[in-house]
Amino acid sequence: MNILFIMTDDHTVAEMSCAGNAILQTPSFDRLAREGVRFTNAFCTNALCAPSRAAVLTGAFSHVNGIRGNSEVAGQVESLDPSVATFPQLLQFAGYQTALVGKYHIRQDPKGFDTWTIHPGQGEYFDPEFIHNGETIRKEGYATDITGDLALEFLEGRDSDRPFCLVYQFKAPHRPFTPAPRHANLFKDVTIPVPATYEDDYATRKIAGLAEDMKFHVSLERDYDDIPDGISESEKKDWIYQRFIKDRYRTLLGVDENIGRVLDYLDANDLTNDTLVIYTSDHGYFCGEHDWYDKRFMYDPAMRIPLLIRPPRGVADHVADEIVMNVDYAATILDYCDLETPDTVQGRSLKPILDGAPPANWRDTAYYHYYENSWELHGKGDEAMAEPYSYFTPHRVGPHRGIRTNHHKLIHYYSEDYWELFDLVDDPDELRNRFSDPATQPLVTDLQARLQEERERYGDVN
Ligand SMILES: [Ca+2]
């Protein structure tokens, strides 16, 4: 059994034609969906780059794997807890050939890979530097294509008598959303519709209303030096939206092509039937929803992630609506490889769902915890807490935890003891916080108990 684990940076579910996008055509994503399973309720557990990547590698939540945020904590860089194994380490130990190419974004050198070539930090789109097994090198060309080349080089050079695990991770479509020149002029004559919550007055969501640095066009304006002069603020926002979303689409076309190259290689080398392919993104993204860009908040545009899995011999075009989380991948990979899953793995194998037989006791709740820049995390005391909202940086998003079922979402901004409750059936855009509605009080009590249960289930109670 071989493993091809593919991940992008900040890709949303809506940006794939297999998920209904009529403007952006993504044949390789669609192929994985057609030959595998497309998950419609896949969620990350902490919508930020490094924490998501740590959860993916270990199958454990942030409080177990050691990486809660992207930033330094009390002057220290967070690192993966060395006592928590990653799936590449376990596969390498079992004799797999393991490789990592592209974006990594965990501050320490990768472990568990026979060979690795990664962008330093966020990396660059053109003629980027890479770190190859500890040595800095520079490659000419466009990052997405180079990452594809590196994946193919590894596959070409591998020992074909041993199984492989290739972790294939794109920088794209991360800001500054820079497409390959061959895609730069696509969609020129198209007007892409804005999301339903493009304007939002945050009337019932206090914390959301304070997240000033998440504001869409205010924050993205500095990325563009060719905004026409003399236009109104709303015209400027529309101009930025069209450029932003088109550049994301263009950038994603490069990803789609480079996924296609590797899928073609598997076909041409008789590997397709012996390779588990997982495609996902580190988290979702606000593409104008709630008048925001970026991620962090537990609202669906950031929490929901694209997830396509093609099992080794494929299944026919199946859509799965079970609630799954990014901590499930490690368990799934180890299951397919017939390797023991260590106790530190908190997710569950998705193999039964991929086999078309989800267990009767499959979970009905996703758990989420975003930490970045709480004073609690940064080791500061009550004195700092006395300054309202001063900890909401960067992006002024307060730390929060919560649960999501298919019907409800409960969020607790615990530094402020501020709660939100959404009925996702009546209010899928999460605009009407019903926490203080007297009619919901029995439901609030029930959901708060369920939140506590999930915290205890995953050991996140301190
Ligand atoms: Ca990211």
XYZ file of C-alpha atoms and ligand atoms in Angstrom:
463
model
C 0.000 0.000 0.000
C 1.367 3.395 -0.995
C 0.263 6.737 0.407
C -0.091 9.972 -1.548
C -1.145 12.717 0.847
C -1.864 16.001 -0.933
C -2.583 19.253 0.893
C -3.071 22.838 -0.211
C -3.005 26.005 1.852
C -6.319 27.840 2.458
C -8.423 26.128 -0.235
C -12.188 26.117 0.328
C -14.806 23.493 -0.478
C -16.566 25.876 -2.869
C -13.525 26.164 -5.149
C -13.883 22.858 -7.006
C -16.192 22.006 -9.866
C -17.013 18.633 -8.265
C -18.509 20.571 -5.354
C -20.676 22.690 -7.631
C -18.489 25.590 -8.758
C -19.704 26.400 -12.273
C -16.910 28.845 -13.146
C -13.752 27.159 -11.879
C -13.239 23.824 -13.622
C -10.943 21.476 -11.699
C -10.567 18.193 -13.601
C -8.071 16.607 -11.199
C -10.059 17.344 -8.051
C -13.099 16.096 -9.938
C -11.297 12.930 -10.914
C -10.487 12.150 -7.279
C -14.120 12.811 -6.361
C -15.349 10.606 -9.217
C -12.987 7.751 -8.410
C -13.289 8.123 -4.657
C -15.290 9.766 -1.901
C -16.021 13.460 -1.521
C -16.676 14.396 2.098
C -19.147 17.229 2.616
C -18.762 17.566 6.384
C -15.005 17.541 6.914
C -13.694 20.030 9.453
C -10.389 21.241 10.780
C -9.911 21.436 14.522
C -8.059 24.791 14.683
C -8.164 26.901 11.505
C -4.590 28.095 11.240
C -1.627 26.831 9.195
C 0.855 25.313 11.622
C -1.739 23.959 14.105
C -3.696 22.278 11.328
C -0.581 20.724 9.882
C 0.435 19.428 13.309
C -3.040 17.911 13.799
C -2.830 16.249 10.388
C 0.616 14.747 10.984
C -0.117 13.443 14.472
C -3.856 12.742 14.404
C -4.023 14.676 17.667
C -5.570 17.978 18.725
C -3.423 21.057 19.369
C -3.291 20.623 23.153
C -1.782 17.150 22.630
C 0.479 17.695 19.618
C 2.085 20.857 21.026
C 1.301 23.437 18.305
C -1.577 25.742 19.187
C -0.737 28.811 17.099
C 1.524 30.176 14.351
C 3.095 32.771 16.620
C 5.703 32.538 19.316
C 4.505 31.848 22.835
C 6.292 33.826 25.525
C 9.190 34.281 23.092
C 9.349 30.578 22.239
C 8.459 28.873 18.982
C 5.998 26.061 19.527
C 7.109 22.636 18.348
C 5.627 19.198 17.882
C 5.720 17.249 21.119
C 8.466 14.672 20.475
C 6.511 12.045 22.416
C 3.673 12.263 19.870
C 4.502 10.286 16.726
C 3.566 11.503 13.253
C 2.227 9.175 10.583
C 5.358 9.664 8.401
C 7.547 8.646 11.335
C 5.475 5.514 11.889
C 5.517 4.635 8.202
C 9.256 5.254 7.954
C 9.808 3.000 10.963
C 7.725 0.315 9.213
C 10.026 0.427 6.180
C 8.240 2.905 3.959
C 10.133 5.324 1.740
C 8.926 8.695 2.942
C 9.190 12.102 1.287
C 7.865 15.602 1.869
C 7.783 18.252 -0.848
C 6.441 21.821 -0.826
C 4.883 23.762 2.014
C 5.488 22.565 5.570
C 5.153 25.606 7.859
C 6.114 23.934 11.079
C 9.148 25.769 12.406
C 11.411 22.790 13.120
C 13.006 20.538 10.509
C 10.646 17.773 9.395
C 11.043 14.376 11.030
C 10.090 10.984 9.643
C 11.072 11.724 6.046
C 13.894 10.052 4.124
C 14.041 13.175 2.005
C 12.384 16.556 2.243
C 12.365 19.733 0.182
C 10.258 22.492 1.693
C 9.622 26.199 1.427
C 11.130 28.160 4.301
C 8.066 29.475 6.185
C 5.409 30.701 3.768
C 7.762 30.541 0.792
C 7.621 32.474 -2.456
C 5.709 31.897 -5.683
C 8.471 32.690 -8.186
C 12.044 31.356 -8.228
C 11.568 30.236 -4.632
C 14.094 29.137 -2.082
C 13.675 25.650 -0.718
C 15.347 23.812 2.107
C 16.434 20.420 0.847
C 17.361 18.039 3.665
C 18.694 21.010 5.644
C 20.472 22.829 2.787
C 19.097 26.027 1.285
C 18.683 25.852 -2.484
C 16.879 28.004 -5.027
C 14.750 26.715 -7.887
C 13.742 28.657 -10.968
C 10.119 28.735 -11.936
C 6.688 28.793 -10.331
C 6.336 27.223 -6.893
C 3.359 25.018 -7.700
C 5.033 23.556 -10.783
C 8.320 23.051 -8.941
C 6.500 21.225 -6.159
C 4.998 18.970 -8.849
C 8.471 18.385 -10.320
C 9.815 17.464 -6.873
C 6.992 14.971 -6.350
C 7.691 13.309 -9.696
C 11.440 13.266 -9.044
C 10.863 11.416 -5.805
C 8.540 8.903 -7.460
C 10.948 8.353 -10.352
C 13.914 7.830 -8.041
C 12.268 5.587 -5.477
C 13.003 1.914 -4.863
C 10.047 0.258 -6.577
C 10.314 -2.813 -4.331
C 9.264 -0.879 -1.255
C 6.056 1.089 -0.574
C 6.181 4.874 -0.417
C 4.504 7.696 1.454
C 4.655 10.998 -0.397
C 3.453 14.115 1.437
C 2.779 16.554 -1.400
C 1.912 20.017 -0.122
C 1.308 23.186 -2.094
C 1.926 26.734 -0.989
C -0.989 27.754 -3.230
C -3.515 29.276 -3.016
C -2.137 31.196 0.003
C -1.983 34.978 -0.102
C -0.669 36.824 -2.137
C -2.720 34.595 -4.498
C -0.240 34.689 -7.369
C -1.059 32.558 -10.411
C 1.295 31.056 -12.974
C 1.683 33.356 -15.995
C -0.191 30.828 -18.168
C -3.302 31.315 -15.989
C -2.968 35.022 -15.247
C -5.554 36.227 -17.751
C -8.258 33.624 -17.281
C -11.748 34.697 -16.148
C -11.127 38.207 -17.472
C -14.624 38.598 -18.867
C -16.439 36.869 -16.026
C -18.045 38.503 -13.006
C -17.873 36.101 -10.094
C -20.865 36.312 -7.735
C -20.196 37.574 -4.217
C -21.111 35.380 -1.226
C -24.455 35.789 0.529
C -22.817 37.342 3.601
C -20.582 39.771 1.694
C -22.146 42.506 3.834
C -22.557 41.722 7.528
C -23.464 44.013 10.410
C -22.511 41.424 13.095
C -25.654 42.512 14.935
C -25.788 39.501 17.271
C -22.090 38.552 17.310
C -19.998 40.843 19.446
C -16.618 39.193 18.951
C -17.081 38.990 15.174
C -17.825 42.709 15.114
C -14.518 43.435 16.820
C -12.375 41.496 14.336
C -11.328 44.606 12.468
C -8.217 43.146 10.890
C -10.268 40.415 9.224
C -12.186 43.009 7.185
C -12.036 42.028 3.570
C -11.149 45.013 1.475
C -9.568 47.073 4.221
C -6.948 44.373 4.773
C -6.483 43.277 1.170
C -6.232 46.781 -0.265
C -2.499 46.915 0.412
C -1.943 43.863 -1.820
C -2.904 45.764 -4.979
C -1.213 48.793 -6.520
C -3.493 49.065 -9.559
C -6.831 49.826 -7.937
C -8.487 52.521 -10.121
C -8.444 56.039 -8.676
C -11.602 57.940 -7.863
C -13.904 55.033 -7.134
C -16.172 54.740 -4.117
C -15.433 52.460 -1.170
C -18.037 49.921 -2.291
C -16.698 49.971 -5.857
C -13.225 49.432 -4.438
C -14.409 46.468 -2.418
C -16.022 44.948 -5.526
C -12.857 45.535 -7.563
C -10.738 43.836 -4.900
C -13.197 40.946 -4.612
C -13.067 40.205 -8.346
C -9.266 40.351 -8.431
C -8.930 38.322 -5.226
C -11.308 35.530 -6.178
C -10.075 35.294 -9.767
C -6.463 35.126 -8.615
C -7.414 32.351 -6.200
C -9.121 30.432 -9.006
C -6.131 30.955 -11.312
C -3.735 29.852 -8.599
C -5.826 26.751 -7.935
C -5.685 25.777 -11.609
C -1.930 25.367 -11.190
C -2.578 23.057 -8.253
C -5.152 21.064 -10.183
C -2.739 20.564 -13.080
C 0.056 19.426 -10.789
C -2.197 16.975 -8.976
C -3.111 15.672 -12.437
C 0.555 15.135 -13.327
C 1.066 12.904 -10.305
C -2.202 10.985 -10.808
C -1.099 10.377 -14.405
C 2.247 9.099 -13.141
C 0.468 6.630 -10.855
C -1.586 5.422 -13.835
C 1.404 5.101 -16.141
C 3.367 3.131 -13.554
C 0.631 0.755 -12.443
C 0.426 2.317 -8.997
C -3.150 3.591 -8.955
C -4.604 0.368 -7.562
C -2.053 0.225 -4.767
C -2.116 3.840 -3.624
C -4.376 5.599 -1.148
C -4.773 9.231 -2.259
C -5.970 11.861 0.204
C -6.577 15.438 -0.873
C -7.341 18.183 1.631
C -6.512 21.743 2.650
C -5.040 22.828 5.974
C -8.290 24.742 6.652
C -10.938 26.744 4.829
C -10.988 30.482 4.187
C -13.301 33.474 4.287
C -13.575 34.539 0.654
C -15.613 37.628 1.441
C -18.063 35.807 3.715
C -18.926 37.983 6.725
C -17.008 40.766 4.959
C -13.783 38.936 5.838
C -10.735 37.278 4.389
C -8.466 34.833 6.297
C -9.524 32.010 8.647
C -9.287 31.467 12.465
C -12.974 31.797 13.416
C -14.992 28.626 13.941
C -17.557 29.751 11.385
C -18.071 27.271 8.570
C -16.147 28.989 5.740
C -12.913 28.546 7.752
C -13.754 25.386 9.703
C -14.992 23.325 6.759
C -12.288 21.768 4.597
C -12.257 20.103 1.217
C -11.606 16.362 1.545
C -11.389 13.893 -1.317
C -10.124 10.357 -0.719
C -9.506 7.793 -3.415
C -9.061 4.366 -1.893
C -6.602 1.999 -3.562
C -9.029 0.305 -5.865
C -11.413 3.209 -6.015
C -15.117 3.438 -5.339
C -17.710 4.921 -7.582
C -18.394 8.579 -7.163
C -19.577 8.556 -3.576
C -20.467 11.571 -1.409
C -20.132 11.068 2.349
C -21.845 13.378 4.835
C -20.421 11.930 8.058
C -18.714 14.435 10.359
C -14.979 13.926 9.980
C -12.008 15.937 11.249
C -8.449 16.496 10.157
C -7.238 14.364 13.087
C -8.775 11.380 11.268
C -6.214 11.184 8.442
C -3.369 9.664 10.455
C -5.661 6.914 11.772
C -6.938 6.289 8.238
C -3.462 6.027 6.742
C -2.211 3.687 9.471
C -5.332 1.545 9.037
C -4.780 1.187 5.281
C -1.137 0.299 5.910
C -2.081 -2.330 8.533
C 0.003 -0.546 11.142
C -0.869 -0.150 14.778
C -2.367 3.217 15.749
C -0.670 4.730 18.813
C -2.746 5.940 21.754
C -1.838 9.545 20.998
C -3.978 9.426 17.825
C -7.333 10.971 18.728
C -9.023 10.682 15.349
C -10.706 7.636 13.855
C -10.012 5.715 10.686
C -12.248 6.706 7.792
C -11.779 3.316 6.126
C -15.249 2.011 7.092
C -16.815 5.099 5.493
C -14.630 4.641 2.410
C -15.738 1.004 2.301
C -19.346 2.208 2.238
C -20.152 0.911 5.723
C -19.918 3.734 8.276
C -20.079 2.406 11.847
C -23.407 2.905 13.639
C -21.577 4.727 16.419
C -19.831 7.219 14.128
C -19.464 10.617 15.813
C -22.149 13.289 15.485
C -20.007 16.175 16.763
C -16.882 18.005 15.626
C -14.717 19.692 18.252
C -12.777 22.900 17.621
C -10.343 25.012 19.625
C -8.604 28.160 18.350
C -5.996 29.609 20.678
C -3.820 32.111 18.970
C -2.802 35.128 20.950
C -4.790 34.586 24.070
C -2.895 35.873 27.081
C -3.498 32.476 28.577
C -1.498 30.930 25.761
C 1.208 33.555 25.955
C 1.748 33.045 29.630
C 0.564 36.494 30.640
C -1.514 37.061 33.695
C -4.714 38.601 34.964
C -3.325 42.101 34.654
C -3.267 41.859 30.866
C -6.690 40.243 30.827
C -8.082 43.411 32.361
C -7.565 45.262 29.094
C -10.589 44.394 27.034
C -9.808 42.836 23.673
C -6.168 43.866 23.738
C -5.278 40.225 23.156
C -7.177 39.985 19.901
C -4.129 40.221 17.700
C -3.261 39.432 15.016
C -6.587 39.866 13.268
C -8.352 40.541 16.560
C -9.877 37.101 16.841
C -10.412 35.961 20.413
C -9.537 32.416 21.493
C -12.546 30.121 21.410
C -13.678 26.540 21.509
C -16.876 24.876 20.472
C -18.787 22.011 18.943
C -20.551 21.556 15.632
C -23.233 19.005 14.865
C -25.242 18.785 11.660
C -27.878 20.956 13.299
C -26.168 23.307 15.723
C -22.962 25.127 16.500
C -22.022 26.328 19.979
C -18.993 28.600 20.388
C -17.465 29.826 23.650
C -15.068 32.797 23.534
C -13.806 31.869 26.931
C -11.565 34.836 27.626
C -14.677 37.007 27.429
C -17.108 34.293 28.556
C -19.127 35.154 25.458
C -21.258 32.481 23.774
C -22.799 31.961 20.358
C -25.402 29.429 19.290
C -26.412 28.908 15.671
C -29.152 26.768 14.199
C -27.385 25.577 11.057
C -30.581 24.306 9.463
C -32.473 27.610 9.740
C -29.395 29.810 9.557
C -26.597 28.072 7.608
C -24.721 31.365 7.169
C -24.385 31.724 10.961
C -25.790 35.241 11.154
C -28.236 34.937 14.059
C -26.713 34.156 17.422
C -29.530 32.643 19.448
C -27.653 32.030 22.671
C -29.620 34.617 24.650
C -33.010 33.707 23.184
C -35.109 32.413 26.130
C -36.661 29.757 23.896
C -33.279 28.120 23.317
C -32.299 27.709 26.967
C -32.954 23.927 27.193
C -30.934 23.515 23.990
C -28.145 25.702 25.371
C -27.959 23.572 28.498
C -27.799 20.405 26.402
C -25.136 21.742 24.038
C -23.015 23.090 26.869
C -23.049 19.616 28.414
C -22.053 18.161 25.051
C -19.217 20.638 24.723
C -17.986 19.550 28.135
C -18.245 15.901 27.038
C -16.136 16.572 23.966
C -13.546 18.429 26.020
C -13.305 15.441 28.326
C -13.270 12.967 25.443
C -10.197 14.645 23.993
C -8.609 15.614 27.296
C -8.890 19.368 26.640
C -10.155 20.372 30.055
C -7.422 22.537 31.529
Ca -3.173 27.916 5.765
